[in-house]
PDB file of C-alpha atoms in Angstrom:
ATOM      1  CA  ASN A 689      40.935   4.324 -21.858  1.00  0.00           C
ATOM      2  CA  THR A 690      37.961   5.465 -23.913  1.00  0.00           C
ATOM      3  CA  TYR A 691      37.784   2.033 -25.570  1.00  0.00           C
ATOM      4  CA  LYS A 692      37.885   0.266 -22.200  1.00  0.00           C
ATOM      5  CA  GLU A 693      35.183   2.557 -20.840  1.00  0.00           C
ATOM      6  CA  ASP A 694      32.948   1.947 -23.864  1.00  0.00           C
ATOM      7  CA  SER A 695      33.491  -1.809 -23.531  1.00  0.00           C
ATOM      8  CA  ARG A 696      32.623  -1.660 -19.855  1.00  0.00           C
ATOM      9  CA  ASN A 697      29.447   0.285 -20.607  1.00  0.00           C
ATOM     10  CA  MET A 698      28.445  -2.223 -23.306  1.00  0.00           C
ATOM     11  CA  ILE A 699      29.001  -5.146 -20.929  1.00  0.00           C
ATOM     12  CA  GLU A 700      26.946  -3.397 -18.231  1.00  0.00           C
ATOM     13  CA  GLU A 701      24.160  -2.633 -20.730  1.00  0.00           C
ATOM     14  CA  ASN A 702      24.125  -6.221 -22.003  1.00  0.00           C
ATOM     15  CA  ARG A 703      24.011  -7.493 -18.428  1.00  0.00           C
ATOM     16  CA  ASN A 704      21.079  -5.190 -17.633  1.00  0.00           C
ATOM     17  CA  ILE A 705      19.189  -6.322 -20.714  1.00  0.00           C
ATOM     18  CA  SER A 706      19.856  -9.998 -19.943  1.00  0.00           C
ATOM     19  CA  ASP A 707      18.734  -9.394 -16.340  1.00  0.00           C
ATOM     20  CA  SER A 708      15.384  -8.131 -17.586  1.00  0.00           C
ATOM     21  CA  SER A 709      14.923 -10.727 -20.321  1.00  0.00           C
ATOM     22  CA  ALA A 710      13.884 -13.657 -18.139  1.00  0.00           C
ATOM     23  CA  PHE A 711      11.280 -14.416 -15.496  1.00  0.00           C
ATOM     24  CA  THR A 712      13.452 -14.437 -12.376  1.00  0.00           C
ATOM     25  CA  HIS A 713      11.041 -15.665  -9.687  1.00  0.00           C
ATOM     26  CA  THR A 714      11.579 -19.209  -8.419  1.00  0.00           C
ATOM     27  CA  ASN A 715       8.653 -21.634  -8.179  1.00  0.00           C
ATOM     28  CA  THR A 716       8.447 -21.009  -4.428  1.00  0.00           C
ATOM     29  CA  THR A 717       8.391 -17.238  -4.852  1.00  0.00           C
ATOM     30  CA  SER A 718       5.783 -17.519  -7.608  1.00  0.00           C
ATOM     31  CA  ALA A 719       3.623 -19.726  -5.377  1.00  0.00           C
ATOM     32  CA  ILE A 720       3.829 -17.173  -2.529  1.00  0.00           C
ATOM     33  CA  LEU A 721       2.933 -14.294  -4.873  1.00  0.00           C
ATOM     34  CA  ILE A 722       0.015 -16.190  -6.424  1.00  0.00           C
ATOM     35  CA  THR A 723      -1.299 -17.183  -2.976  1.00  0.00           C
ATOM     36  CA  ALA A 724      -1.001 -13.675  -1.512  1.00  0.00           C
ATOM     37  CA  TYR A 725      -2.733 -11.951  -4.425  1.00  0.00           C
ATOM     38  CA  SER A 726      -5.404 -14.673  -4.689  1.00  0.00           C
ATOM     39  CA  VAL A 727      -6.281 -14.292  -0.997  1.00  0.00           C
ATOM     40  CA  ALA A 728      -6.337 -10.503  -1.375  1.00  0.00           C
ATOM     41  CA  PHE A 729      -8.555 -10.756  -4.460  1.00  0.00           C
ATOM     42  CA  ALA A 730     -11.052 -13.191  -2.921  1.00  0.00           C
ATOM     43  CA  GLY A 731     -11.255 -11.686   0.567  1.00  0.00           C
ATOM     44  CA  GLY A 732     -10.979  -8.108  -0.649  1.00  0.00           C
ATOM     45  CA  GLY A 733     -13.702  -8.625  -3.238  1.00  0.00           C
ATOM     46  CA  ILE A 734     -16.122 -10.121  -0.709  1.00  0.00           C
ATOM     47  CA  GLY A 735     -15.291  -7.412   1.834  1.00  0.00           C
ATOM     48  CA  SER A 736     -15.723  -4.540  -0.640  1.00  0.00           C
ATOM     49  CA  ILE A 737     -19.076  -5.845  -1.913  1.00  0.00           C
ATOM     50  CA  THR A 738     -20.414  -6.530   1.591  1.00  0.00           C
ATOM     51  CA  MET A 739     -19.226  -3.166   2.939  1.00  0.00           C
ATOM     52  CA  SER A 740     -20.855  -1.411  -0.033  1.00  0.00           C
ATOM     53  CA  PHE A 741     -24.253  -2.810   1.015  1.00  0.00           C
ATOM     54  CA  VAL A 742     -23.626  -1.735   4.631  1.00  0.00           C
ATOM     55  CA  LEU A 743     -22.700   1.804   3.573  1.00  0.00           C
ATOM     56  CA  VAL A 744     -25.764   2.171   1.346  1.00  0.00           C
ATOM     57  CA  LYS A 745     -28.002   1.619   4.392  1.00  0.00           C
ATOM     58  CA  MET A 746     -26.259   4.313   6.481  1.00  0.00           C
ATOM     59  CA  ASN A 747     -27.914   7.733   6.733  1.00  0.00           C
ATOM     60  CA  THR A 748     -25.097   9.755   8.318  1.00  0.00           C
ATOM     61  CA  LEU A 749     -21.998  10.713   6.388  1.00  0.00           C
ATOM     62  CA  SER A 750     -19.276  11.175   9.002  1.00  0.00           C
ATOM     63  CA  VAL A 751     -15.627  11.701   8.133  1.00  0.00           C
ATOM     64  CA  THR A 752     -14.970   8.110   9.196  1.00  0.00           C
ATOM     65  CA  THR A 753     -17.720   6.801   6.901  1.00  0.00           C
ATOM     66  CA  THR A 754     -16.333   8.885   4.044  1.00  0.00           C
ATOM     67  CA  ALA A 755     -12.866   7.426   4.673  1.00  0.00           C
ATOM     68  CA  ILE A 756     -14.340   3.889   4.556  1.00  0.00           C
ATOM     69  CA  ILE A 757     -16.142   4.701   1.272  1.00  0.00           C
ATOM     70  CA  ASN A 758     -12.810   5.805  -0.167  1.00  0.00           C
ATOM     71  CA  LEU A 759     -11.220   2.601   1.130  1.00  0.00           C
ATOM     72  CA  VAL A 760     -13.808   0.601  -0.803  1.00  0.00           C
ATOM     73  CA  ILE A 761     -12.938   2.577  -3.953  1.00  0.00           C
ATOM     74  CA  VAL A 762      -9.159   2.271  -3.619  1.00  0.00           C
ATOM     75  CA  HIS A 763      -9.382  -1.448  -2.772  1.00  0.00           C
ATOM     76  CA  SER A 764     -11.633  -2.006  -5.797  1.00  0.00           C
ATOM     77  CA  LEU A 765      -9.138  -0.262  -8.099  1.00  0.00           C
ATOM     78  CA  LEU A 766      -6.337  -2.511  -6.871  1.00  0.00           C
ATOM     79  CA  LEU A 767      -8.495  -5.642  -7.136  1.00  0.00           C
ATOM     80  CA  PHE A 768      -9.218  -4.781 -10.777  1.00  0.00           C
ATOM     81  CA  THR A 769      -5.475  -5.078 -11.546  1.00  0.00           C
ATOM     82  CA  VAL A 770      -4.857  -8.248  -9.503  1.00  0.00           C
ATOM     83  CA  PRO A 771      -6.050 -10.760 -12.182  1.00  0.00           C
ATOM     84  CA  PHE A 772      -3.439  -9.359 -14.586  1.00  0.00           C
ATOM     85  CA  ARG A 773      -0.742  -9.877 -11.962  1.00  0.00           C
ATOM     86  CA  LEU A 774      -1.929 -13.448 -11.366  1.00  0.00           C
ATOM     87  CA  HIS A 775      -1.958 -14.127 -15.112  1.00  0.00           C
ATOM     88  CA  TYR A 776       1.671 -12.996 -15.300  1.00  0.00           C
ATOM     89  CA  TYR A 777       2.850 -15.007 -12.279  1.00  0.00           C
ATOM     90  CA  VAL A 778       1.118 -18.163 -13.528  1.00  0.00           C
ATOM     91  CA  ASN A 779       2.193 -17.915 -17.193  1.00  0.00           C
ATOM     92  CA  LYS A 780       5.563 -16.261 -16.463  1.00  0.00           C
ATOM     93  CA  LYS A 781       5.094 -13.930 -19.422  1.00  0.00           C
ATOM     94  CA  TRP A 782       3.548 -10.468 -19.766  1.00  0.00           C
ATOM     95  CA  VAL A 783       1.224 -10.512 -22.794  1.00  0.00           C
ATOM     96  CA  PHE A 784      -0.179  -7.000 -22.418  1.00  0.00           C
ATOM     97  CA  ARG A 785       1.375  -3.650 -23.307  1.00  0.00           C
ATOM     98  CA  MET A 786       4.261  -2.266 -21.247  1.00  0.00           C
ATOM     99  CA  THR A 787       2.251   0.903 -20.523  1.00  0.00           C
ATOM    100  CA  PHE A 788      -0.430  -1.224 -18.863  1.00  0.00           C
ATOM    101  CA  CYS A 789       2.316  -3.049 -16.931  1.00  0.00           C
ATOM    102  CA  LYS A 790       3.401   0.297 -15.479  1.00  0.00           C
ATOM    103  CA  ILE A 791      -0.184   1.114 -14.481  1.00  0.00           C
ATOM    104  CA  VAL A 792      -0.691  -2.284 -12.814  1.00  0.00           C
ATOM    105  CA  SER A 793       2.676  -1.980 -11.076  1.00  0.00           C
ATOM    106  CA  ALA A 794       2.030   1.591  -9.904  1.00  0.00           C
ATOM    107  CA  MET A 795      -1.460   0.712  -8.621  1.00  0.00           C
ATOM    108  CA  VAL A 796      -0.042  -1.359  -5.763  1.00  0.00           C
ATOM    109  CA  HIS A 797       1.924   1.642  -4.520  1.00  0.00           C
ATOM    110  CA  ILE A 798      -0.970   4.093  -5.016  1.00  0.00           C
ATOM    111  CA  HIS A 799      -3.251   1.683  -3.142  1.00  0.00           C
ATOM    112  CA  MET A 800      -0.806   1.273  -0.268  1.00  0.00           C
ATOM    113  CA  TYR A 801      -0.278   4.980   0.389  1.00  0.00           C
ATOM    114  CA  LEU A 802      -3.924   5.994  -0.087  1.00  0.00           C
ATOM    115  CA  THR A 803      -5.012   3.203   2.280  1.00  0.00           C
ATOM    116  CA  PHE A 804      -2.396   4.418   4.760  1.00  0.00           C
ATOM    117  CA  LEU A 805      -3.732   7.987   4.409  1.00  0.00           C
ATOM    118  CA  PHE A 806      -7.364   6.955   4.969  1.00  0.00           C
ATOM    119  CA  TYR A 807      -6.337   4.895   8.031  1.00  0.00           C
ATOM    120  CA  VAL A 808      -4.536   7.883   9.556  1.00  0.00           C
ATOM    121  CA  VAL A 809      -7.514  10.189   8.881  1.00  0.00           C
ATOM    122  CA  THR A 810      -9.922   7.685  10.455  1.00  0.00           C
ATOM    123  CA  LEU A 811      -7.772   7.221  13.569  1.00  0.00           C
ATOM    124  CA  VAL A 812      -7.208  10.960  14.054  1.00  0.00           C
ATOM    125  CA  ILE A 813     -10.962  11.638  13.803  1.00  0.00           C
ATOM    126  CA  ARG A 814     -11.740   8.888  16.340  1.00  0.00           C
ATOM    127  CA  TRP A 815      -9.133  10.276  18.728  1.00  0.00           C
ATOM    128  CA  LEU A 816     -10.561  13.806  18.405  1.00  0.00           C
ATOM    129  CA  ILE A 817     -13.894  12.393  19.544  1.00  0.00           C
ATOM    130  CA  PHE A 818     -12.249  10.407  22.365  1.00  0.00           C
ATOM    131  CA  PHE A 819     -10.484  13.453  23.797  1.00  0.00           C
ATOM    132  CA  GLN A 820     -13.852  15.278  23.559  1.00  0.00           C
ATOM    133  CA  TRP A 821     -12.510  17.950  21.287  1.00  0.00           C
ATOM    134  CA  LYS A 822     -15.442  17.013  19.070  1.00  0.00           C
ATOM    135  CA  ASP A 823     -18.709  15.244  19.970  1.00  0.00           C
ATOM    136  CA  LYS A 824     -18.887  13.911  16.457  1.00  0.00           C
ATOM    137  CA  VAL A 825     -17.258  14.810  13.190  1.00  0.00           C
ATOM    138  CA  GLU A 826     -19.672  14.965  10.312  1.00  0.00           C
ATOM    139  CA  PHE A 827     -19.919  16.770   7.005  1.00  0.00           C
ATOM    140  CA  TYR A 828     -22.816  19.202   7.090  1.00  0.00           C
ATOM    141  CA  ARG A 829     -23.689  18.348   3.514  1.00  0.00           C
ATOM    142  CA  LYS A 830     -22.978  15.354   1.336  1.00  0.00           C
ATOM    143  CA  LEU A 831     -21.459  17.767  -1.150  1.00  0.00           C
ATOM    144  CA  HIS A 832     -18.701  18.558   1.383  1.00  0.00           C
ATOM    145  CA  ALA A 833     -17.867  14.853   1.737  1.00  0.00           C
ATOM    146  CA  ILE A 834     -17.778  14.441  -2.034  1.00  0.00           C
ATOM    147  CA  ALA A 835     -15.590  17.553  -2.390  1.00  0.00           C
ATOM    148  CA  ALA A 836     -13.111  16.351   0.265  1.00  0.00           C
ATOM    149  CA  SER A 837     -12.856  12.921  -1.367  1.00  0.00           C
ATOM    150  CA  ALA A 838     -12.603  14.423  -4.847  1.00  0.00           C
ATOM    151  CA  ALA A 839      -9.721  16.658  -3.701  1.00  0.00           C
ATOM    152  CA  VAL A 840      -7.692  13.595  -2.693  1.00  0.00           C
ATOM    153  CA  TRP A 841      -8.424  11.753  -5.931  1.00  0.00           C
ATOM    154  CA  VAL A 842      -7.771  14.811  -8.132  1.00  0.00           C
ATOM    155  CA  PHE A 843      -4.384  15.223  -6.434  1.00  0.00           C
ATOM    156  CA  VAL A 844      -3.575  11.560  -7.160  1.00  0.00           C
ATOM    157  CA  MET A 845      -4.753  11.759 -10.789  1.00  0.00           C
ATOM    158  CA  VAL A 846      -3.050  15.084 -11.558  1.00  0.00           C
ATOM    159  CA  PHE A 847       0.244  14.774  -9.687  1.00  0.00           C
ATOM    160  CA  VAL A 848       0.911  11.115  -8.821  1.00  0.00           C
ATOM    161  CA  VAL A 849      -0.373   9.049 -11.769  1.00  0.00           C
ATOM    162  CA  PRO A 850       1.314  11.102 -14.554  1.00  0.00           C
ATOM    163  CA  VAL A 851       4.662  11.014 -12.732  1.00  0.00           C
ATOM    164  CA  LEU A 852       4.449   7.243 -12.257  1.00  0.00           C
ATOM    165  CA  CYS A 853       3.297   6.584 -15.824  1.00  0.00           C
ATOM    166  CA  PHE A 854       5.829   8.821 -17.576  1.00  0.00           C
ATOM    167  CA  GLU A 855       8.851   8.543 -15.285  1.00  0.00           C
ATOM    168  CA  TYR A 856       8.384   4.947 -14.105  1.00  0.00           C
ATOM    169  CA  GLY A 857      10.587   2.548 -16.059  1.00  0.00           C
ATOM    170  CA  ARG A 858      12.526   5.113 -18.090  1.00  0.00           C
ATOM    171  CA  SER A 859      15.996   4.062 -16.952  1.00  0.00           C
ATOM    172  CA  GLY A 860      17.113   1.668 -19.665  1.00  0.00           C
ATOM    173  CA  SER A 861      15.356  -0.774 -21.955  1.00  0.00           C
ATOM    174  CA  TYR A 862      12.869  -3.281 -20.548  1.00  0.00           C
ATOM    175  CA  ASN A 863      11.754  -6.532 -22.120  1.00  0.00           C
ATOM    176  CA  GLU A 864       8.120  -6.318 -23.278  1.00  0.00           C
ATOM    177  CA  THR A 865       7.328  -9.796 -21.915  1.00  0.00           C
ATOM    178  CA  ILE A 866       8.674  -9.049 -18.421  1.00  0.00           C
ATOM    179  CA  CYS A 867       6.721  -6.917 -15.960  1.00  0.00           C
ATOM    180  CA  PHE A 868       7.154  -5.407 -12.476  1.00  0.00           C
ATOM    181  CA  LYS A 869      10.924  -5.205 -12.896  1.00  0.00           C
ATOM    182  CA  PHE A 870      11.801  -1.515 -12.675  1.00  0.00           C
ATOM    183  CA  HIS A 871      14.566  -1.809 -10.083  1.00  0.00           C
ATOM    184  CA  ARG A 872      17.059   0.195 -12.152  1.00  0.00           C
ATOM    185  CA  GLU A 873      15.119   3.347 -11.255  1.00  0.00           C
ATOM    186  CA  LEU A 874      16.548   2.983  -7.738  1.00  0.00           C
ATOM    187  CA  GLN A 875      20.050   3.660  -9.056  1.00  0.00           C
ATOM    188  CA  GLN A 876      19.113   7.346  -9.353  1.00  0.00           C
ATOM    189  CA  GLU A 877      20.068   9.327  -6.261  1.00  0.00           C
ATOM    190  CA  SER A 878      16.857  11.377  -6.338  1.00  0.00           C
ATOM    191  CA  VAL A 879      14.739   8.201  -6.380  1.00  0.00           C
ATOM    192  CA  LYS A 880      16.800   6.750  -3.525  1.00  0.00           C
ATOM    193  CA  ALA A 881      16.320   9.915  -1.475  1.00  0.00           C
ATOM    194  CA  LEU A 882      12.559   9.900  -2.082  1.00  0.00           C
ATOM    195  CA  ASN A 883      12.323   6.238  -1.035  1.00  0.00           C
ATOM    196  CA  TYR A 884      14.303   6.844   2.152  1.00  0.00           C
ATOM    197  CA  ALA A 885      12.104   9.828   3.025  1.00  0.00           C
ATOM    198  CA  ILE A 886       8.934   7.760   2.547  1.00  0.00           C
ATOM    199  CA  ILE A 887      10.357   4.865   4.599  1.00  0.00           C
ATOM    200  CA  VAL A 888      11.239   7.171   7.514  1.00  0.00           C
ATOM    201  CA  ALA A 889       7.862   8.947   7.328  1.00  0.00           C
ATOM    202  CA  VAL A 890       5.848   5.691   7.334  1.00  0.00           C
ATOM    203  CA  ALA A 891       7.923   4.196  10.180  1.00  0.00           C
ATOM    204  CA  CYS A 892       7.660   7.345  12.332  1.00  0.00           C
ATOM    205  CA  ILE A 893       3.915   7.803  11.744  1.00  0.00           C
ATOM    206  CA  THR A 894       3.309   4.119  12.567  1.00  0.00           C
ATOM    207  CA  CYS A 895       5.221   4.433  15.849  1.00  0.00           C
ATOM    208  CA  ILE A 896       3.268   7.589  16.756  1.00  0.00           C
ATOM    209  CA  LEU A 897      -0.074   5.915  15.954  1.00  0.00           C
ATOM    210  CA  LEU A 898       0.790   2.840  18.018  1.00  0.00           C
ATOM    211  CA  GLY A 899       2.094   4.917  20.930  1.00  0.00           C
ATOM    212  CA  LEU A 900      -1.014   7.106  21.027  1.00  0.00           C
ATOM    213  CA  GLN A 901      -3.360   4.129  20.841  1.00  0.00           C
ATOM    214  CA  ILE A 902      -1.553   2.346  23.684  1.00  0.00           C
ATOM    215  CA  PHE A 903      -1.719   5.567  25.735  1.00  0.00           C
ATOM    216  CA  ILE A 904      -5.488   5.787  25.120  1.00  0.00           C
ATOM    217  CA  LEU A 905      -6.025   2.115  26.007  1.00  0.00           C
ATOM    218  CA  VAL A 906      -4.102   2.546  29.271  1.00  0.00           C
ATOM    219  CA  LYS A 907      -6.134   5.673  30.074  1.00  0.00           C
ATOM    220  CA  VAL A 908      -9.426   3.865  29.382  1.00  0.00           C
ATOM    221  CA  SER A 909      -8.282   0.839  31.395  1.00  0.00           C
ATOM    222  CA  ARG A 910      -7.560   2.979  34.461  1.00  0.00           C
ATOM    223  CA  ARG A 911     -10.879   4.802  34.193  1.00  0.00           C
ATOM    224  CA  LEU A 912     -12.940   1.645  33.701  1.00  0.00           C
ATOM    225  CA  SER A 913     -10.930  -0.755  35.821  1.00  0.00           C
ATOM    226  CA  THR A 914     -13.942  -2.527  37.346  1.00  0.00           C
ATOM    227  CA  SER A 915     -16.046  -2.986  34.202  1.00  0.00           C
ATOM    228  CA  LEU A 916     -13.358  -2.901  31.535  1.00  0.00           C
ATOM    229  CA  TRP A 917     -14.300  -5.970  29.474  1.00  0.00           C
ATOM    230  CA  SER A 918     -17.991  -5.122  29.343  1.00  0.00           C
ATOM    231  CA  HIS A 919     -17.632  -1.456  28.449  1.00  0.00           C
ATOM    232  CA  GLN A 920     -18.293  -0.367  24.868  1.00  0.00           C
ATOM    233  CA  GLU A 921     -15.713   2.437  24.956  1.00  0.00           C
ATOM    234  CA  PHE A 922     -12.880  -0.001  25.680  1.00  0.00           C
ATOM    235  CA  TRP A 923     -13.822  -2.245  22.746  1.00  0.00           C
ATOM    236  CA  ALA A 924     -14.179   0.789  20.473  1.00  0.00           C
ATOM    237  CA  GLN A 925     -10.536   1.626  21.221  1.00  0.00           C
ATOM    238  CA  VAL A 926      -9.481  -1.997  20.749  1.00  0.00           C
ATOM    239  CA  LYS A 927     -11.088  -1.906  17.294  1.00  0.00           C
ATOM    240  CA  ASN A 928      -8.875   1.076  16.451  1.00  0.00           C
ATOM    241  CA  LEU A 929      -5.971  -1.331  16.778  1.00  0.00           C
ATOM    242  CA  ILE A 930      -7.282  -3.103  13.651  1.00  0.00           C
ATOM    243  CA  PHE A 931      -6.087  -0.184  11.534  1.00  0.00           C
ATOM    244  CA  ILE A 932      -2.704  -0.056  13.257  1.00  0.00           C
ATOM    245  CA  CYS A 933      -2.252  -3.837  13.071  1.00  0.00           C
ATOM    246  CA  VAL A 934      -2.912  -3.767   9.309  1.00  0.00           C
ATOM    247  CA  ILE A 935      -0.257  -1.063   8.942  1.00  0.00           C
ATOM    248  CA  ILE A 936       2.264  -3.022  11.047  1.00  0.00           C
ATOM    249  CA  ILE A 937       1.573  -6.393   9.371  1.00  0.00           C
ATOM    250  CA  CYS A 938       1.016  -5.309   5.762  1.00  0.00           C
ATOM    251  CA  PHE A 939       2.854  -2.008   5.211  1.00  0.00           C
ATOM    252  CA  LEU A 940       5.744  -1.768   7.683  1.00  0.00           C
ATOM    253  CA  PRO A 941       7.629  -4.979   6.653  1.00  0.00           C
ATOM    254  CA  TYR A 942       7.765  -3.793   3.032  1.00  0.00           C
ATOM    255  CA  HIS A 943       9.204  -0.407   4.008  1.00  0.00           C
ATOM    256  CA  LEU A 944      11.761  -1.832   6.438  1.00  0.00           C
ATOM    257  CA  PHE A 945      12.952  -4.372   3.862  1.00  0.00           C
ATOM    258  CA  ARG A 946      12.922  -1.649   1.210  1.00  0.00           C
ATOM    259  CA  ALA A 947      15.669   0.224   3.085  1.00  0.00           C
ATOM    260  CA  TYR A 948      17.873  -2.888   2.990  1.00  0.00           C
ATOM    261  CA  TYR A 949      16.920  -3.641  -0.619  1.00  0.00           C
ATOM    262  CA  ILE A 950      17.964  -0.189  -1.883  1.00  0.00           C
ATOM    263  CA  GLN A 951      21.390  -0.619  -0.266  1.00  0.00           C
ATOM    264  CA  HIS A 952      22.035  -4.176  -1.484  1.00  0.00           C
ATOM    265  CA  MET A 953      19.907  -4.539  -4.649  1.00  0.00           C
ATOM    266  CA  SER A 954      22.953  -5.261  -6.824  1.00  0.00           C
ATOM    267  CA  ASP A 955      24.318  -7.992  -4.510  1.00  0.00           C
ATOM    268  CA  PHE A 956      22.144 -10.851  -5.804  1.00  0.00           C
ATOM    269  CA  ASP A 957      19.119 -11.194  -8.087  1.00  0.00           C
ATOM    270  CA  GLN A 958      16.813 -12.887  -5.581  1.00  0.00           C
ATOM    271  CA  LEU A 959      16.568  -9.691  -3.519  1.00  0.00           C
ATOM    272  CA  GLU A 960      14.228  -8.358  -6.173  1.00  0.00           C
ATOM    273  CA  SER A 961      11.957 -11.385  -5.721  1.00  0.00           C
ATOM    274  CA  TYR A 962      11.958 -10.859  -1.949  1.00  0.00           C
ATOM    275  CA  ASN A 963      10.982  -7.238  -2.540  1.00  0.00           C
ATOM    276  CA  GLU A 964       8.036  -8.434  -4.646  1.00  0.00           C
ATOM    277  CA  VAL A 965       6.953 -10.800  -1.871  1.00  0.00           C
ATOM    278  CA  PHE A 966       6.983  -8.007   0.723  1.00  0.00           C
ATOM    279  CA  LEU A 967       5.090  -5.801  -1.729  1.00  0.00           C
ATOM    280  CA  SER A 968       2.427  -8.509  -2.137  1.00  0.00           C
ATOM    281  CA  LEU A 969       1.809  -8.335   1.638  1.00  0.00           C
ATOM    282  CA  THR A 970       0.535  -4.772   1.178  1.00  0.00           C
ATOM    283  CA  ALA A 971      -2.294  -6.105  -1.010  1.00  0.00           C
ATOM    284  CA  LEU A 972      -3.553  -8.173   1.953  1.00  0.00           C
ATOM    285  CA  SER A 973      -4.729  -4.899   3.519  1.00  0.00           C
ATOM    286  CA  CYS A 974      -7.770  -5.388   1.240  1.00  0.00           C
ATOM    287  CA  LEU A 975      -8.976  -7.914   3.831  1.00  0.00           C
ATOM    288  CA  ASP A 976      -9.632  -5.094   6.308  1.00  0.00           C
ATOM    289  CA  LEU A 977     -13.199  -4.439   5.074  1.00  0.00           C
ATOM    290  CA  LEU A 978     -14.074  -8.116   5.411  1.00  0.00           C
ATOM    291  CA  PHE A 979     -12.711  -8.062   8.971  1.00  0.00           C
ATOM    292  CA  PHE A 980     -14.726  -4.925   9.791  1.00  0.00           C
ATOM    293  CA  VAL A 981     -17.914  -6.584   8.561  1.00  0.00           C
ATOM    294  CA  LEU A 982     -17.272  -9.877  10.397  1.00  0.00           C
ATOM    295  CA  SER A 983     -16.339  -8.100  13.650  1.00  0.00           C
ATOM    296  CA  GLY A 984     -19.369  -5.824  13.505  1.00  0.00           C
ATOM    297  CA  SER A 985     -17.229  -2.664  13.297  1.00  0.00           C
TER     298      SER A 985
END
């Protein structure tokens, strides 16, 4: 029995190593990944640079403006890692260190959840103003804005980054020439539980955001029924939908598929490629700044 168990473990280990020893994406999947990240890199880069010039000219430092500044920073950090992803998808071989692979891989997730956080903060602040609980929400000093932003980033650097760098990719041996293939971590029950909790939280928050925004739009529509299309307040609320649409288009599909992926990841290899494709959609949220600039938001 012991011999059979050892043999079974060796076969499983060999299968795991062989699974991680080859570039598994098909040409179609690679083309989708390259296209998605290229669009995110080009559009996100233009948007971040343009928005930076717009922000420099602004005198006030509202909570919303501070959130947008942080969006520029988090988008820029992701965009810095995108060329390395593109290099890997084009050449089908990771030529950098595995530690850097973990950083590049983790950056997509850090970017997604920080962007989500800044969207929620921005929407909540705008709604506070709409319901006239606040005339405007501003930091009294620039130091307060810097401190609030620094608190978020310190939390990420102290608690999130070390966990991802040291715990990410520790389950088993990974081929040094293959990157972004840490699916075996999901076999741990604690990791599964964390993923399910995040999926439920993101889905519930998205539904609440959408429901509240629809409620506000209906309320504005009833109040301004005669001059709805020409009223600035109505269009201000419509622009809030930009944030929610980005969440629904870029973030929600990944999380919904993630729930299925965790359950069936061992069924067939291509599921991992599909997971990567859905993850690449989250990078397209970098286009939000370009959209804000073009729409005059």
